[in-house]
Coordinates of C-alpha atoms in Angstrom, one line a residue:
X17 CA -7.4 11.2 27.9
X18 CA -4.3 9.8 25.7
X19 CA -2.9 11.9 22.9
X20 CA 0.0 10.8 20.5
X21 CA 3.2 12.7 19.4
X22 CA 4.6 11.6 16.4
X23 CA 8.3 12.7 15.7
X24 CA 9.3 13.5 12.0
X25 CA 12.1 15.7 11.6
X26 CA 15.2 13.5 10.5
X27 CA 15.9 12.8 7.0
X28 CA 16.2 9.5 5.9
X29 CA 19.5 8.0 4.9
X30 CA 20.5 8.5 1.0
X31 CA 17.8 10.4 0.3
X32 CA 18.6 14.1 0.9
X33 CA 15.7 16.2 1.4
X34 CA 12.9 13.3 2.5
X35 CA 12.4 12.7 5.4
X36 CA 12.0 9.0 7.5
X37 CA 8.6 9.6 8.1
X38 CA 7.6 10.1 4.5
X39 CA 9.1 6.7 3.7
X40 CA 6.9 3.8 2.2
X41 CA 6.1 1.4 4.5
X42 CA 3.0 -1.2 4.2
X43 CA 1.1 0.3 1.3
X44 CA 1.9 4.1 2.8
X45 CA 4.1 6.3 4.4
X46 CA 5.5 5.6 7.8
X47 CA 4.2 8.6 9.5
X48 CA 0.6 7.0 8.3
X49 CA 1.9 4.0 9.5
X50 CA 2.3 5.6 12.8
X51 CA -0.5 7.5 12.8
X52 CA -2.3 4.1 12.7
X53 CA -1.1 2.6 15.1
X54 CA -1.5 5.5 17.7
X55 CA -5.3 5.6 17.1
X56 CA -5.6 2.0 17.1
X57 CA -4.3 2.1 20.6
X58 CA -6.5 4.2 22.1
X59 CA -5.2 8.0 20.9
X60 CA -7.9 10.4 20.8
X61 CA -5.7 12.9 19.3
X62 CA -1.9 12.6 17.5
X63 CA 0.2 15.5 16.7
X64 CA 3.0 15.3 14.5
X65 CA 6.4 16.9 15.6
X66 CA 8.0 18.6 12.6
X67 CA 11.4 20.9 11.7
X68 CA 10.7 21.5 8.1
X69 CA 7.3 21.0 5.8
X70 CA 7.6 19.1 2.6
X71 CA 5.2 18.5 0.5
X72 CA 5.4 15.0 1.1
X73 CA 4.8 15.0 4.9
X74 CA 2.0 17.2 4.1
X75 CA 0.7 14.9 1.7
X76 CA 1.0 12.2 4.3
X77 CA -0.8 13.7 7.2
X78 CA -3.5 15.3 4.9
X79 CA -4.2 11.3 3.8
X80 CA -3.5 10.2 7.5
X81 CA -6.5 12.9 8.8
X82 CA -8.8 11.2 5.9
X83 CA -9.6 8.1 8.2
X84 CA -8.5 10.2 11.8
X85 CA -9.6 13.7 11.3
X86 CA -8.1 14.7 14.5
X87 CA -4.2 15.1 14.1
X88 CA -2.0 18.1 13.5
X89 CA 1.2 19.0 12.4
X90 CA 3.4 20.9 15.7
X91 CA 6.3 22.7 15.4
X92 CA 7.6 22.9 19.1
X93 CA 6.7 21.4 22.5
X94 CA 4.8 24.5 23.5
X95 CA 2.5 24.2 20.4
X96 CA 2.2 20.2 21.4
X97 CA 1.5 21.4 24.8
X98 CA -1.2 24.4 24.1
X99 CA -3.1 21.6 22.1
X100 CA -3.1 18.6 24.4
X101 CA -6.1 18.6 26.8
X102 CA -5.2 19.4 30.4
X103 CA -4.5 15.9 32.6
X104 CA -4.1 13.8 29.5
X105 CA -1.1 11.4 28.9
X106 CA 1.2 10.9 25.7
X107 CA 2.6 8.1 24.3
X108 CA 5.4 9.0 21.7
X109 CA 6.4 7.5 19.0
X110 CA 10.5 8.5 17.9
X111 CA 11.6 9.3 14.3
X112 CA 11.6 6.4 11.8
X113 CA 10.1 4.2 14.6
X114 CA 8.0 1.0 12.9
X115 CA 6.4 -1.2 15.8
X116 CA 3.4 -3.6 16.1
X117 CA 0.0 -3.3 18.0
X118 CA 1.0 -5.7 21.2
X119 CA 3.8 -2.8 21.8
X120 CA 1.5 0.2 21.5
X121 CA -1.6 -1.9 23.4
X122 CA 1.5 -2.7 26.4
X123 CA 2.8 1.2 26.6
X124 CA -1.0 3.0 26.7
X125 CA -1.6 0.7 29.6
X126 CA 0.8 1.5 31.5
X127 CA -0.2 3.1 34.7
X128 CA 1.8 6.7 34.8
X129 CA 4.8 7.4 32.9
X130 CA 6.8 5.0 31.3
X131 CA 9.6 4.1 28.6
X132 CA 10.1 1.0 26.2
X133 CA 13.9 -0.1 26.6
X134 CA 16.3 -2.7 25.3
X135 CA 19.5 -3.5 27.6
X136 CA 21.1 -4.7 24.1
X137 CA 22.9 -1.0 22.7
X138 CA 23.1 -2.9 19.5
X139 CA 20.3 -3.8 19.3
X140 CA 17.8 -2.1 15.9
X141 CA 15.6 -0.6 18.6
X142 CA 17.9 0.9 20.6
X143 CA 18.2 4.6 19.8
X144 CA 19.6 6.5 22.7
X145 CA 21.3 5.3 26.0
X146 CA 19.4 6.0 29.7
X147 CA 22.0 4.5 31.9
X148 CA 24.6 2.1 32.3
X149 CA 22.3 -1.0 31.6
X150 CA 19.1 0.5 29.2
X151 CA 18.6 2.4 25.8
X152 CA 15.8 4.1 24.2
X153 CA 13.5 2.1 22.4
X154 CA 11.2 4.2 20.8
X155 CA 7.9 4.8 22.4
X156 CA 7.6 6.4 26.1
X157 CA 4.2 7.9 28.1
X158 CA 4.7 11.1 29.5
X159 CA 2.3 13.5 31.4
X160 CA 1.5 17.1 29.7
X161 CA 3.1 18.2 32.6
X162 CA 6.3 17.2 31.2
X163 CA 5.9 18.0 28.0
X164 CA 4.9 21.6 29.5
X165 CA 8.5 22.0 31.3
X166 CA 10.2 20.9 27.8
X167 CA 8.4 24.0 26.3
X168 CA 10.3 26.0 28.7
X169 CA 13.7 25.1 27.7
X170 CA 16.1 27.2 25.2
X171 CA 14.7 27.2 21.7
X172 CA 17.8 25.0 20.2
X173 CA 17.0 21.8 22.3
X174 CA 16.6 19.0 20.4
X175 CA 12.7 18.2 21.3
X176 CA 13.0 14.2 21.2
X177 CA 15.8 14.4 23.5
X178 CA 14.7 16.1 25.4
X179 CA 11.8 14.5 26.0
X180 CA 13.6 11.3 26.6
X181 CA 15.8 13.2 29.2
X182 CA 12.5 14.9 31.0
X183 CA 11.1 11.1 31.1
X184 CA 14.0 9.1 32.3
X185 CA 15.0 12.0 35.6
X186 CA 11.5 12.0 36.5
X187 CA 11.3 7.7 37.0
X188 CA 9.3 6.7 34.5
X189 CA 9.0 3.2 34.3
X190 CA 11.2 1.1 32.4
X191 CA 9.1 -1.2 30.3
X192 CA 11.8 -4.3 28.8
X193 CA 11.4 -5.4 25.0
X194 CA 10.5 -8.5 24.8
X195 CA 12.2 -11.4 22.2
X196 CA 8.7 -11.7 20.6
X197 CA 8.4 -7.7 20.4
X198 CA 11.9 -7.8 18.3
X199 CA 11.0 -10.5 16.2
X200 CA 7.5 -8.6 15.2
X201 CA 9.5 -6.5 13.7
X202 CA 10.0 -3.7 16.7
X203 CA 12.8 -1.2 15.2
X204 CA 14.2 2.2 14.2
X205 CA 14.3 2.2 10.4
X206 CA 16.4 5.2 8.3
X207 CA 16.8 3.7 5.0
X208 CA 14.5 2.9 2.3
X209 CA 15.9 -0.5 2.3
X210 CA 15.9 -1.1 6.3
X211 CA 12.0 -0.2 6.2
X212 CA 11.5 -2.9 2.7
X213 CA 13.2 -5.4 5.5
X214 CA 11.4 -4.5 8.4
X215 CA 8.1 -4.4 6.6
X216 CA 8.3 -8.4 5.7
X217 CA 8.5 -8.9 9.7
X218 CA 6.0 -6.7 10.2
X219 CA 3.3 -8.3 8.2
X220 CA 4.5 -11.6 8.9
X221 CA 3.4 -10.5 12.4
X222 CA 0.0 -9.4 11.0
X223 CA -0.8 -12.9 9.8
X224 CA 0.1 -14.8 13.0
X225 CA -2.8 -12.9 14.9
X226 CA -4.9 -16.2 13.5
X227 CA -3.4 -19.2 15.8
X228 CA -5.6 -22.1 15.1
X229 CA -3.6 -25.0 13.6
X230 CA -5.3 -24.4 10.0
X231 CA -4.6 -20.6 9.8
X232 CA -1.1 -21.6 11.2
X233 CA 0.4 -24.0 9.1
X234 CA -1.9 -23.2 5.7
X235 CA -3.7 -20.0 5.2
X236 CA -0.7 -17.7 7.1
X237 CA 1.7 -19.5 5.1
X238 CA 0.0 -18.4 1.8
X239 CA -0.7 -14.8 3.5
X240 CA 3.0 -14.4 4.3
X241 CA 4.0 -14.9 0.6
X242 CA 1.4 -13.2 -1.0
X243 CA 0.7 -10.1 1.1
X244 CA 4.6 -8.4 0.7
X245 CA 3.7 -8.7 -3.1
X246 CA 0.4 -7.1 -2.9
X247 CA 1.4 -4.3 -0.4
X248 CA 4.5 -3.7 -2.7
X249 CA 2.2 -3.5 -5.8
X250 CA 0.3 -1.0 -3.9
X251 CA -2.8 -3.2 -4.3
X252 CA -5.9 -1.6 -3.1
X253 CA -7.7 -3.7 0.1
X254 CA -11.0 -3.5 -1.6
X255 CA -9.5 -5.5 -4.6
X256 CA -8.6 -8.4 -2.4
X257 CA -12.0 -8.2 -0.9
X258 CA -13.7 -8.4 -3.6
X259 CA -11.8 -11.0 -5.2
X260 CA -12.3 -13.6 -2.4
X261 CA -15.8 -12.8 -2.7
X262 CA -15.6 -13.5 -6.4
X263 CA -13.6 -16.8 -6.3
X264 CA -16.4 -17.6 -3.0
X265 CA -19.1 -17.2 -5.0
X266 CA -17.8 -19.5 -7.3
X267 CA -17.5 -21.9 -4.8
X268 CA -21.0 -21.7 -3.5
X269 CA -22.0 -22.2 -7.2
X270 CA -20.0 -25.1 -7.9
X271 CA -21.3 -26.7 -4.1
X272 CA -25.3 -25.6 -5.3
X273 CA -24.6 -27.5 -8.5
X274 CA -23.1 -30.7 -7.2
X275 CA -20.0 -30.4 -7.5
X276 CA -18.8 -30.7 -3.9
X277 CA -15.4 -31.4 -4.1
X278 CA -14.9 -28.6 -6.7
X279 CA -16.8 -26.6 -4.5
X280 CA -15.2 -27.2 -1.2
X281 CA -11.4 -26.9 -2.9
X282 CA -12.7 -23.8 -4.8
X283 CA -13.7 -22.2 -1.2
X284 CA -10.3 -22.6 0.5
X285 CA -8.8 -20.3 -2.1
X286 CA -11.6 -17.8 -1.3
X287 CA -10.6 -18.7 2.2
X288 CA -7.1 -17.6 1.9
X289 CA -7.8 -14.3 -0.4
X290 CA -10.2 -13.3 2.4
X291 CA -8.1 -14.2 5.2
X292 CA -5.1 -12.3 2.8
X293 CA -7.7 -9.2 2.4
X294 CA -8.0 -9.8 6.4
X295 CA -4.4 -9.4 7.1
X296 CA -3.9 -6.2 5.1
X297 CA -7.0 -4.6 6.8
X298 CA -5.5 -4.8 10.1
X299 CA -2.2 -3.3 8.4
X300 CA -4.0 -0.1 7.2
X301 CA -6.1 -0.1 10.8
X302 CA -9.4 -1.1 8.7
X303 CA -10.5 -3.3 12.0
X304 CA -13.9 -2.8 10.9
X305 CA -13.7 -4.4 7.4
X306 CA -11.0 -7.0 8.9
X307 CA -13.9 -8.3 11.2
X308 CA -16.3 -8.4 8.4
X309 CA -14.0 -10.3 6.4
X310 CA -13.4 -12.8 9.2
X311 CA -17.2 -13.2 9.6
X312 CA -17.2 -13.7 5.2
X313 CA -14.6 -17.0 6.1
X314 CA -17.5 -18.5 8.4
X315 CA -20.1 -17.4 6.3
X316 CA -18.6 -19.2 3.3
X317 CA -18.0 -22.6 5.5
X318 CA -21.4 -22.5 6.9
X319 CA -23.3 -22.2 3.4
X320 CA -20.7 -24.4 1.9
X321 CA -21.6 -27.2 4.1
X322 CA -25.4 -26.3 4.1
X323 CA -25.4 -26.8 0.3
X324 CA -23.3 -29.7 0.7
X325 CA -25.8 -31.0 2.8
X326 CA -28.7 -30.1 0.4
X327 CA -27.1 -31.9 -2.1
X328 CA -26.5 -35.1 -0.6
X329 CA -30.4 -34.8 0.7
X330 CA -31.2 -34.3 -3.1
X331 CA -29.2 -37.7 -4.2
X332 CA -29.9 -39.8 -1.4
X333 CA -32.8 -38.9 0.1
X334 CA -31.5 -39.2 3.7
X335 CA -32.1 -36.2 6.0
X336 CA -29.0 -37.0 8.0
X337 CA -26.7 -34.8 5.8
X338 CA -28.5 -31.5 5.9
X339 CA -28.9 -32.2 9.7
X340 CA -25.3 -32.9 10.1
X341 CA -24.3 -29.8 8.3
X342 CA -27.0 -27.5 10.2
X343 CA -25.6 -28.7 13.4
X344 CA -22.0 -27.7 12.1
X345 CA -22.7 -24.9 11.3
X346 CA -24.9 -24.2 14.7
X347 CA -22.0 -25.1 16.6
X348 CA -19.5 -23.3 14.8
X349 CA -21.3 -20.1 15.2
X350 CA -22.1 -21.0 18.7
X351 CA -17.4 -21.6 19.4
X352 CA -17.2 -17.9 17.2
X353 CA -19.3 -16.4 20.2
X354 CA -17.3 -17.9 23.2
X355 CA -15.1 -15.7 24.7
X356 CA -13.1 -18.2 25.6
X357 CA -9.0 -17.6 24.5
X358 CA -8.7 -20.2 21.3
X359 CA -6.5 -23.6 21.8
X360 CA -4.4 -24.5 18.4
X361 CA -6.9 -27.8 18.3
X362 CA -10.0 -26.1 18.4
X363 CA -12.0 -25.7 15.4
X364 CA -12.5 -22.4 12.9
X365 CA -14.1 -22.5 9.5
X366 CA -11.2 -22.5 7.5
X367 CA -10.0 -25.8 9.5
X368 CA -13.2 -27.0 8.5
X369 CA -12.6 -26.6 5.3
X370 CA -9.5 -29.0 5.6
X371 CA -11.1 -31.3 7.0
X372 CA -14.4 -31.7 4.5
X373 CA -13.0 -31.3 1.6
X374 CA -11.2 -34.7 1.7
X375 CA -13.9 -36.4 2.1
X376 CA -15.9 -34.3 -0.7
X377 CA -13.3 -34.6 -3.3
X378 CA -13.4 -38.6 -2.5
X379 CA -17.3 -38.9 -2.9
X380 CA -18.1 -39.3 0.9
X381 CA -19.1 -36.0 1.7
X382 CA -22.0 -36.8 4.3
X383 CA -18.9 -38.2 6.4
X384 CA -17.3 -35.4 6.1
X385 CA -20.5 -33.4 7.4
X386 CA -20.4 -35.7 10.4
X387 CA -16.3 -35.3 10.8
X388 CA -16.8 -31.0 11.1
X389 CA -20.4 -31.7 13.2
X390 CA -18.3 -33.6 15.6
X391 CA -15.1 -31.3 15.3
X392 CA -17.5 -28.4 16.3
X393 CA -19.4 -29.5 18.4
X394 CA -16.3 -31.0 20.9
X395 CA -14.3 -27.8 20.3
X396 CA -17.8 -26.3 21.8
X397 CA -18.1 -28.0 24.5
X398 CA -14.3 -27.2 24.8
X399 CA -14.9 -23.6 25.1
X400 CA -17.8 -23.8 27.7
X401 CA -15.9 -25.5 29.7
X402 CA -12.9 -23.4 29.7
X403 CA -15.4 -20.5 30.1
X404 CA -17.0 -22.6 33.2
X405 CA -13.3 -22.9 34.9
X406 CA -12.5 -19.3 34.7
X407 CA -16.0 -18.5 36.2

């Protein structure tokens, strides 16, 4: 079993009175933030470490235990250590910590106990020094067993270092951040301002987890300059759902009317809302409404090009249009299934989208069908090939 621990005890800095934790921070507090990403990685409980109560923090946990009913507010080690299930492990999270999922994924795999480190003291992660060469960086696993022998220390230790202190004499494992880790936004945070900052990085982070060369160098693009604004505005998720589903059915009615190229230019904005709405899921650990969103971006290409299809069959008469777009669509769905890791040349629907709508706007839509049919179906064989070498 894996439990969290959650430290939120230090006040943040110009603001007497609140504390770090209780800090906005991606359309919520941090500690939510936190919270998020302990469960995301695998947690099965998460106990938050606290000095005072304020009726933020409460506030914050109550709305944290909304989506994960089980996590609890602890006041010392030996309350975190009657509640943690005998054998389990826990990966900590330090005060005013913000992080990304690769980080959390990397330190609740790790095989016994371990600590995240930076040999740069200057660095924005580094929080405490270990030796000569490492500092603290914010996230360590320890056994309950430890945790159990911090319990048994005087009652005016400081519990977060003296966890660290427990960790590092007993060899844990000294896990390096990486450049990539930093640059995702990996840091400690006391200031209202510092989080603003680190919060950009963060969701710029969030976006890049779509690599192909159309997410990458379009649709992220828009998603890094409009997400900041709509998790700033406090913009609920379901409102970005439902408006890409708005401006996609207007694409779909445009595409069923014969308007093609409207149609096709109309469904890369709904593209980029959903793939926005995507984005912010996966910041508020909705991975369940993120996937369905995803799925909503192929369902739009595949009934955009079906109608496409349709509609040239209606005007020309030729039944190589709809089959074009059928076996688009068939071989799309087919490269969605592959478990193959995705090249930056292989195809998506939203790079399909880039590529037909070209060609609809210009009046040649039925080459466009056959440019995606062809794009899919080489990016298939592709992918069951790659699947066929690791095999």
């Amino acid at each position: 079993m894996l439990a969290g621990l959650i430290f939120a005890v230090e006040e943040a800095e110009g603001r007497p009175g609140t504390l770090m934790a209780t800090l906005p921070f991606g359309g919520m507090t941090l500690l939510e933030y936190q919270a998020r990403l302990l469960f995301g990685a695998g947690t099965e409980q998460v106990l938050v470490a606290v000095g005072k109560m304020t009726p933020a923090l409460l506030a914050a946990v109550n709305r944290a235990a909304k989506r994960h009913p089980r996590i609890e507010i602890v006041r010392s080690a030996e309350e975190a250590a009657e509640k943690i299930a005998p054998g389990a492990q826990v990966l900590v999270m330090a005060d005013g910590l913000v992080t990304t999922d690769p980080v959390m994924d990397r330190m609740a795999k790790a095989g016994g106990e371990a600590l995240l480190v930076t040999d740069d003291p200057t660095s924005p992660a580094a929080i405490e020094r270990l030796d000569m060469r490492d500092s603290w960086a914010g996230i360590a696993r320890i056994s309950l067993e430890q945790l159990t022998q911090i319990a048994q220390m005087p009652e005016d230790y400081d519990f977060q270092s003296a966890l660290l202190r427990v960790a590092a004499q007993s060899g844990a494992e000294h896990v390096g951040l990486t450049a990539g880790w930093l640059k995702g936004g990996h840091a400690v945070e006391r200031s209202v301002e510092g989080l603003a900052a680190r919060n950009t990085g963060v969701l710029a982070a969030l976006t890049e987890r779509r690599t192909d060369w159309a997410d990458r160098w379009v649709f992220t693009r828009a998603a890094r300059i409009v997400l900041p604004e709509l998790v700033g505005r406090n913009v609920p998720g379901w409102a970005v759902s439902v408006g890409g589903g708005v401006v996609s059915a207007i694409s779909l009615v445009c595409t069923a009317m014969g308007w093609v190229g409207a149609g096709s230019v109309v469904a890369l904005l709904g593209t980029a809302t959903l793939a926005t709405g995507a984005a912010m899921a996966v910041l508020r650990g909705e991975e369940k409404r993120a996937g369905l969103l995803e799925w909503a971006i192929f369902a739009l290409f595949a009934l955009i090009v079906l109608l496409g299809g349709w509609v040239e069959f209606a005007a020309t008469g030729s039944t190589t249009p709809p089959v074009l777009a059928v076996v688009a669509a068939a071989a799309q769905w087919l490269v969605e299934r592959v478990p193959s890791r995705p090249k930056r040349w292989w195809s998506s629907p939203s790079a399909h989208l880039l590529v037909f709508s070209p060609f609809a706007l210009s009046g040649f839509a039925t080459i466009g069908l056959a440019a995606v049919a062809i794009y899919s179906f080489a990016t298939l064989a592709a992918a069951v090939e790659g699947t066929r070498e690791k095999a």
